[in-house]
Tab-separated table of C-alpha atoms in Angstrom:
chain	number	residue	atom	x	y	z
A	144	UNK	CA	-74.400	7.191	76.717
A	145	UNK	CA	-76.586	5.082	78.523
A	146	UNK	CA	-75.197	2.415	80.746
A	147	UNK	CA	-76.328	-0.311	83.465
A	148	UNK	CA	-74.133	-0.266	86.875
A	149	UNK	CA	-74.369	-3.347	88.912
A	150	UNK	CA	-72.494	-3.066	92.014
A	151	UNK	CA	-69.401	-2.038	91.453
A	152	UNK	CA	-69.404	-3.257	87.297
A	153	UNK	CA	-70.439	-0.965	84.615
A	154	UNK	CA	-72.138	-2.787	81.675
A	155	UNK	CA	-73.939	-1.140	78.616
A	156	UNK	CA	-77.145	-2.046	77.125
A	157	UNK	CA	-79.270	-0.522	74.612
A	158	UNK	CA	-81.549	1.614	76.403
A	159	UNK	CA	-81.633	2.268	79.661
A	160	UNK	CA	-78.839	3.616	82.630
A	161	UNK	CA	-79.472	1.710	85.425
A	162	UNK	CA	-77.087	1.324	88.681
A	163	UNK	CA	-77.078	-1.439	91.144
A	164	UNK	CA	-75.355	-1.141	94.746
A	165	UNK	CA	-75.956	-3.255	97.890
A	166	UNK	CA	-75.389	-6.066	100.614
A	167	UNK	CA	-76.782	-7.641	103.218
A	168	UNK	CA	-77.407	-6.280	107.291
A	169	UNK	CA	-74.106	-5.060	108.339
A	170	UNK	CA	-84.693	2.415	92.821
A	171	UNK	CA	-93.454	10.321	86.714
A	172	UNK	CA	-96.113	11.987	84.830
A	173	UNK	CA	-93.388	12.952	81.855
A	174	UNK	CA	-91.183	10.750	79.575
A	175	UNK	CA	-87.603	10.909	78.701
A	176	UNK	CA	-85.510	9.576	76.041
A	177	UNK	CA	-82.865	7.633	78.378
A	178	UNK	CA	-83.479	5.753	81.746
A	179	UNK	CA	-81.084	4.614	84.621
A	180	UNK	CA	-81.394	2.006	87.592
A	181	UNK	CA	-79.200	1.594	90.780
A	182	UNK	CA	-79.325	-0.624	94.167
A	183	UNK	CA	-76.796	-0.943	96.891
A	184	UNK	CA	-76.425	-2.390	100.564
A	185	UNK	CA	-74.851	-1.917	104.251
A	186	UNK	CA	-74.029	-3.332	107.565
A	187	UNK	CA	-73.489	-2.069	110.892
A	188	UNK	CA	-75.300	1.141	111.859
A	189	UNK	CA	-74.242	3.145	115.213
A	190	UNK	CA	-75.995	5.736	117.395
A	191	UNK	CA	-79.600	4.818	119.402
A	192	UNK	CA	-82.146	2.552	117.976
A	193	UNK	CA	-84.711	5.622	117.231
A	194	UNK	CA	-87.694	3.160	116.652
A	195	UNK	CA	-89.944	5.741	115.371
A	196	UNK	CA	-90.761	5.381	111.540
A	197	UNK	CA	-90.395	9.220	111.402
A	198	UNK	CA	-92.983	11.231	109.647
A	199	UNK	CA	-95.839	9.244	107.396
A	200	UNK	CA	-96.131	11.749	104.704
A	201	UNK	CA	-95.529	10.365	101.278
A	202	UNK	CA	-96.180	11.918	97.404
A	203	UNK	CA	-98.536	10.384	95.066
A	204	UNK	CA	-95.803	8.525	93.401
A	205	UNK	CA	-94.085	7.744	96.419
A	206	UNK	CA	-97.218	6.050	97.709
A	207	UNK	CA	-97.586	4.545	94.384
A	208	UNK	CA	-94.328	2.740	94.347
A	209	UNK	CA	-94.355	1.743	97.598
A	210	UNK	CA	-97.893	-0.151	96.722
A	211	UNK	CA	-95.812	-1.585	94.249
A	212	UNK	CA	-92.601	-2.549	96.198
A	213	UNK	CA	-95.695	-4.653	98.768
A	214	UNK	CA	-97.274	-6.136	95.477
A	215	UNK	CA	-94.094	-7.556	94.061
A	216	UNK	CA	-92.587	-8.648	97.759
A	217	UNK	CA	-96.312	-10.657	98.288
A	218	UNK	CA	-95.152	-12.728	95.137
A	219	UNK	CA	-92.388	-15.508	94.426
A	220	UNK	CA	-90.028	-14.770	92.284
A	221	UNK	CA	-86.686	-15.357	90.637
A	222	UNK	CA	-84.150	-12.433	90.933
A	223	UNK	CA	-81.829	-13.481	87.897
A	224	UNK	CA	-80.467	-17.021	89.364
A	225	UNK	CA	-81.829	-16.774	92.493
A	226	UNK	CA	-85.028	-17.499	93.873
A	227	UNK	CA	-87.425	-16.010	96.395
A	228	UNK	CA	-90.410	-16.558	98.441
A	229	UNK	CA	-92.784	-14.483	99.223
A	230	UNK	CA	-91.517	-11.525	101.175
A	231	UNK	CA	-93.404	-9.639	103.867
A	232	UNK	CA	-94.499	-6.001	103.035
A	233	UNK	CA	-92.314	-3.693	103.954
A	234	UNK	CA	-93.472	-0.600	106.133
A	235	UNK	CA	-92.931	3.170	105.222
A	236	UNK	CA	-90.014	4.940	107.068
A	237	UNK	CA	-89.951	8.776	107.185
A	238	UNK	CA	-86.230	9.122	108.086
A	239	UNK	CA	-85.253	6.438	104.830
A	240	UNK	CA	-87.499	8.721	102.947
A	241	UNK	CA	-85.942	12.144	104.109
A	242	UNK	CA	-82.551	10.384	103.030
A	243	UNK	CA	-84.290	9.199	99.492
A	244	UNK	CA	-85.882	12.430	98.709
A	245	UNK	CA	-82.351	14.452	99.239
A	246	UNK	CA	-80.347	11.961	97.471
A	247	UNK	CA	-82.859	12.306	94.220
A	248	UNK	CA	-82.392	15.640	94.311
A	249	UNK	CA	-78.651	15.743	94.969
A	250	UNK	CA	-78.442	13.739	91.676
A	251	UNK	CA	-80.774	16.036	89.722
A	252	UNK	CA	-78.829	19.190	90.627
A	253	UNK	CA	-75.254	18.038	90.397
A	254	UNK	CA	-75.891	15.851	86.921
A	255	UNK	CA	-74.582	12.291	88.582
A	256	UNK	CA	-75.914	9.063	89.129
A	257	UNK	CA	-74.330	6.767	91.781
A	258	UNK	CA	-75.114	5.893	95.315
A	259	UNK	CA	-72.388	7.547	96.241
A	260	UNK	CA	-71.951	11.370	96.213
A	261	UNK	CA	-69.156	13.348	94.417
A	262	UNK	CA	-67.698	13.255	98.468
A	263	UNK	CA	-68.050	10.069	99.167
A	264	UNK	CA	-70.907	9.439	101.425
A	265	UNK	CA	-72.643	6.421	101.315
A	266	UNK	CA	-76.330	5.218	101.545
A	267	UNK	CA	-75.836	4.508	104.548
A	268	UNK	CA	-74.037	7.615	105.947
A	269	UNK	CA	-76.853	9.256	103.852
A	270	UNK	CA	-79.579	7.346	105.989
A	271	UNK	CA	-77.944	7.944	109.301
A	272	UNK	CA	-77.691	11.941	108.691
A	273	UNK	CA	-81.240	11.747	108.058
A	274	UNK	CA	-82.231	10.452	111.123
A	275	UNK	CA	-82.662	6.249	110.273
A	276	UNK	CA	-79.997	5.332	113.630
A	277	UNK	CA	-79.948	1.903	115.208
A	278	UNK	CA	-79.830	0.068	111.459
A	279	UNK	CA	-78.714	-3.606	111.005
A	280	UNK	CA	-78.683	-2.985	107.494
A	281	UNK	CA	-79.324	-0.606	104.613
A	282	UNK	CA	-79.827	-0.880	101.227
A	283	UNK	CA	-80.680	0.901	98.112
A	284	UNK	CA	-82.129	1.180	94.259
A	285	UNK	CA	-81.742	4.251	92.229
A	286	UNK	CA	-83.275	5.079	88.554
A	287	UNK	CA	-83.476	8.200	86.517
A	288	UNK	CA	-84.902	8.859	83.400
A	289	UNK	CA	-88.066	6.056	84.427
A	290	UNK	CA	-91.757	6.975	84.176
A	291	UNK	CA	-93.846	5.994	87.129
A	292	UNK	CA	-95.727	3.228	84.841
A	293	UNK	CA	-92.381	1.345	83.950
A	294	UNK	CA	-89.391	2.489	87.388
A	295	UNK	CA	-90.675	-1.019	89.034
A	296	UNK	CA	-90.429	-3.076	86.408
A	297	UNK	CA	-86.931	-1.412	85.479
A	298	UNK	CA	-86.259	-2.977	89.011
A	299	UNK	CA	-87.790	-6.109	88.758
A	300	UNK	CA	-85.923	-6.939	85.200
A	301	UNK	CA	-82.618	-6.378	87.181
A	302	UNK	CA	-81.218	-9.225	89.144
A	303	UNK	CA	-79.324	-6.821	91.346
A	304	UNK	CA	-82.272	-4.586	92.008
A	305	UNK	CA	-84.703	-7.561	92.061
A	306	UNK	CA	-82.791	-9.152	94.812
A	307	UNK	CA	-82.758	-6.024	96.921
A	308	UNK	CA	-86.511	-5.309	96.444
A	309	UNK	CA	-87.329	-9.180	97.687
A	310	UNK	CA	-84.669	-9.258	100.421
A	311	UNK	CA	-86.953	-10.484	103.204
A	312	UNK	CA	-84.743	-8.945	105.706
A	313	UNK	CA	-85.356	-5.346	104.792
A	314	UNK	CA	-88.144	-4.286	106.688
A	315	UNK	CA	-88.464	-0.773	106.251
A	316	UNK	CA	-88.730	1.541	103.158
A	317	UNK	CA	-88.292	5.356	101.772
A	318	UNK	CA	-89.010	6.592	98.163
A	319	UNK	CA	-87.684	9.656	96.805
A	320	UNK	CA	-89.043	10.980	93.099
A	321	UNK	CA	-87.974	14.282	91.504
A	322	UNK	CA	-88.719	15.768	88.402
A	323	UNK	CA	-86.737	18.165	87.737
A	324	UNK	CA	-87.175	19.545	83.640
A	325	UNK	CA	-84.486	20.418	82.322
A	326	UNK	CA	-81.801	18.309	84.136
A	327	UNK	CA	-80.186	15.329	82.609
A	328	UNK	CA	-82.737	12.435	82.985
A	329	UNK	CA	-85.690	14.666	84.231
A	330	UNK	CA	-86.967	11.732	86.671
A	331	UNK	CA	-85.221	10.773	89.385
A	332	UNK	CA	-85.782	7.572	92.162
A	333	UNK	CA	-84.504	6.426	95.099
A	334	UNK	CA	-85.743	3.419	97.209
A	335	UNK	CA	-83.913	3.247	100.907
A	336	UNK	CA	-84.171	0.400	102.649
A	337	UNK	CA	-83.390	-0.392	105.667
A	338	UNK	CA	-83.511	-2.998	109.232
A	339	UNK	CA	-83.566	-1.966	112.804
C-alpha cells in the first residue's frame, strides 16, 4: 500500500510512498505504478575532517538531479509553512555519493524503504563508513518508484523533503539512482547531504 513517512510519522495518501527523515548539523528512464519519498538529518560527526570531495564521477541521472537540487536551491521558496531564501548551490561529494549509491541499492535488494537499515544504521553511520568524516551535519531524502522527470518535484511538494533540499547549511551533496526491474518500486533515490 502506498504510504508517505515524514520523520518519524507514517501518513497515507493516494499515490505515492514517500519517507521523510532529518535534522539540523549535529531523495529513471522507466515508469512504475507506485512511488515513495524519504529525508532525514544528523549532528555530530567524529574521525578527521577528510576535506577531499572524494571522487567526481556521477551517472547521467545523478548529474541530472543534482542540476536540479542547484536550480531549486537558486530560488525562494516556501517548504510547507516555512520560508526560504535563496540557497547557495551545493557541491558534489564522492564519499555522500558512495554512501547514496549503496543505500539505493541496499533498499532495492532487501525490498525496504527507510533511512534506516533492517540493523539499524543510520544516514549518518552510512556516510561515515563511506568515507564523508569530519561532518557537522548530515541529512537525507529517499524516493522509489519516481521517474527522473517527476523524483524532484516529489521532493519539492514535500515540506519535509523541501526543507532539507533548501537547508542553506548543507553544503555538500551525493545522489544514488538504481533501477533495478523486477524489485518492488524498480527506481530507487537517495540524496546525502552533508556539512564539514
Amino acid at each position: 500500500m502506498p504510504k508517505l513517512k515524514l520523520t518519524l510519522t507514517v501518513l497515507i495518501p493516494a499515490a505515492l510512498l514517500l519517507a521523510s527523515c532529518g535534522g539540523a548539523p549535529s531523495a529513471p528512464s522507466a515508469a512504475t505504478p507506485s512511488a515513495a519519498i524519504g529525508s532525514s538529518n544528523a549532528t555530530g560527526g567524529q574521525g578527521s575532517a577528510a576535506r577531499d570531495a572524494g571522487s567526481q564521477t556521477m551517472g547521467a541521472e545523478e548529474a541530472q538531479i543534482l542540476k536540479e537540487i542547484n536550480e531549486a536551491r537558486a530560488v525562494p521558496r516556501t517548504c510547507g509553512t516555512q520560508a526560504f531564501g535563496a540557497a547557495a548551490p551545493v557541491t558534489w561529494n564522492g564519499y555522500l555519493a558512495g554512501a547514496a549509491r549503496a543505500h539505493a541499492s541496499d533498499m532495492a535488494e532487501r525490498a525496504y524503504f527507510d533511512h534506516v537499515t533492517p540493523e539499524g544504521r543510520t544516514p549518518a553511520q552510512r556516510a561515515q563508513a563511506a568515507g564523508y568524516t569530519g561532518w557537522q551535519g548530515i541529512a537525507e531524502n529517499i524516493a522509489a518508484g519516481y521517474t527522473l522527470g517527476n523524483v524532484t518535484r516529489g521532493w519539492l511538494d514535500s515540506p519535509s523533503h523541501c526543507k532539507t533540499l533548501m537547508d542553506p547549511t548543507l553544503k555538500e551533496v551525493g545522489v544514488g539512482y538504481l533501477y533495478k526491474p523486477g524489485s518492488r518500486y524498480g527506481t530507487y533515490w537517495v540524496q546525502d547531504y552533508g556539512t564539514r
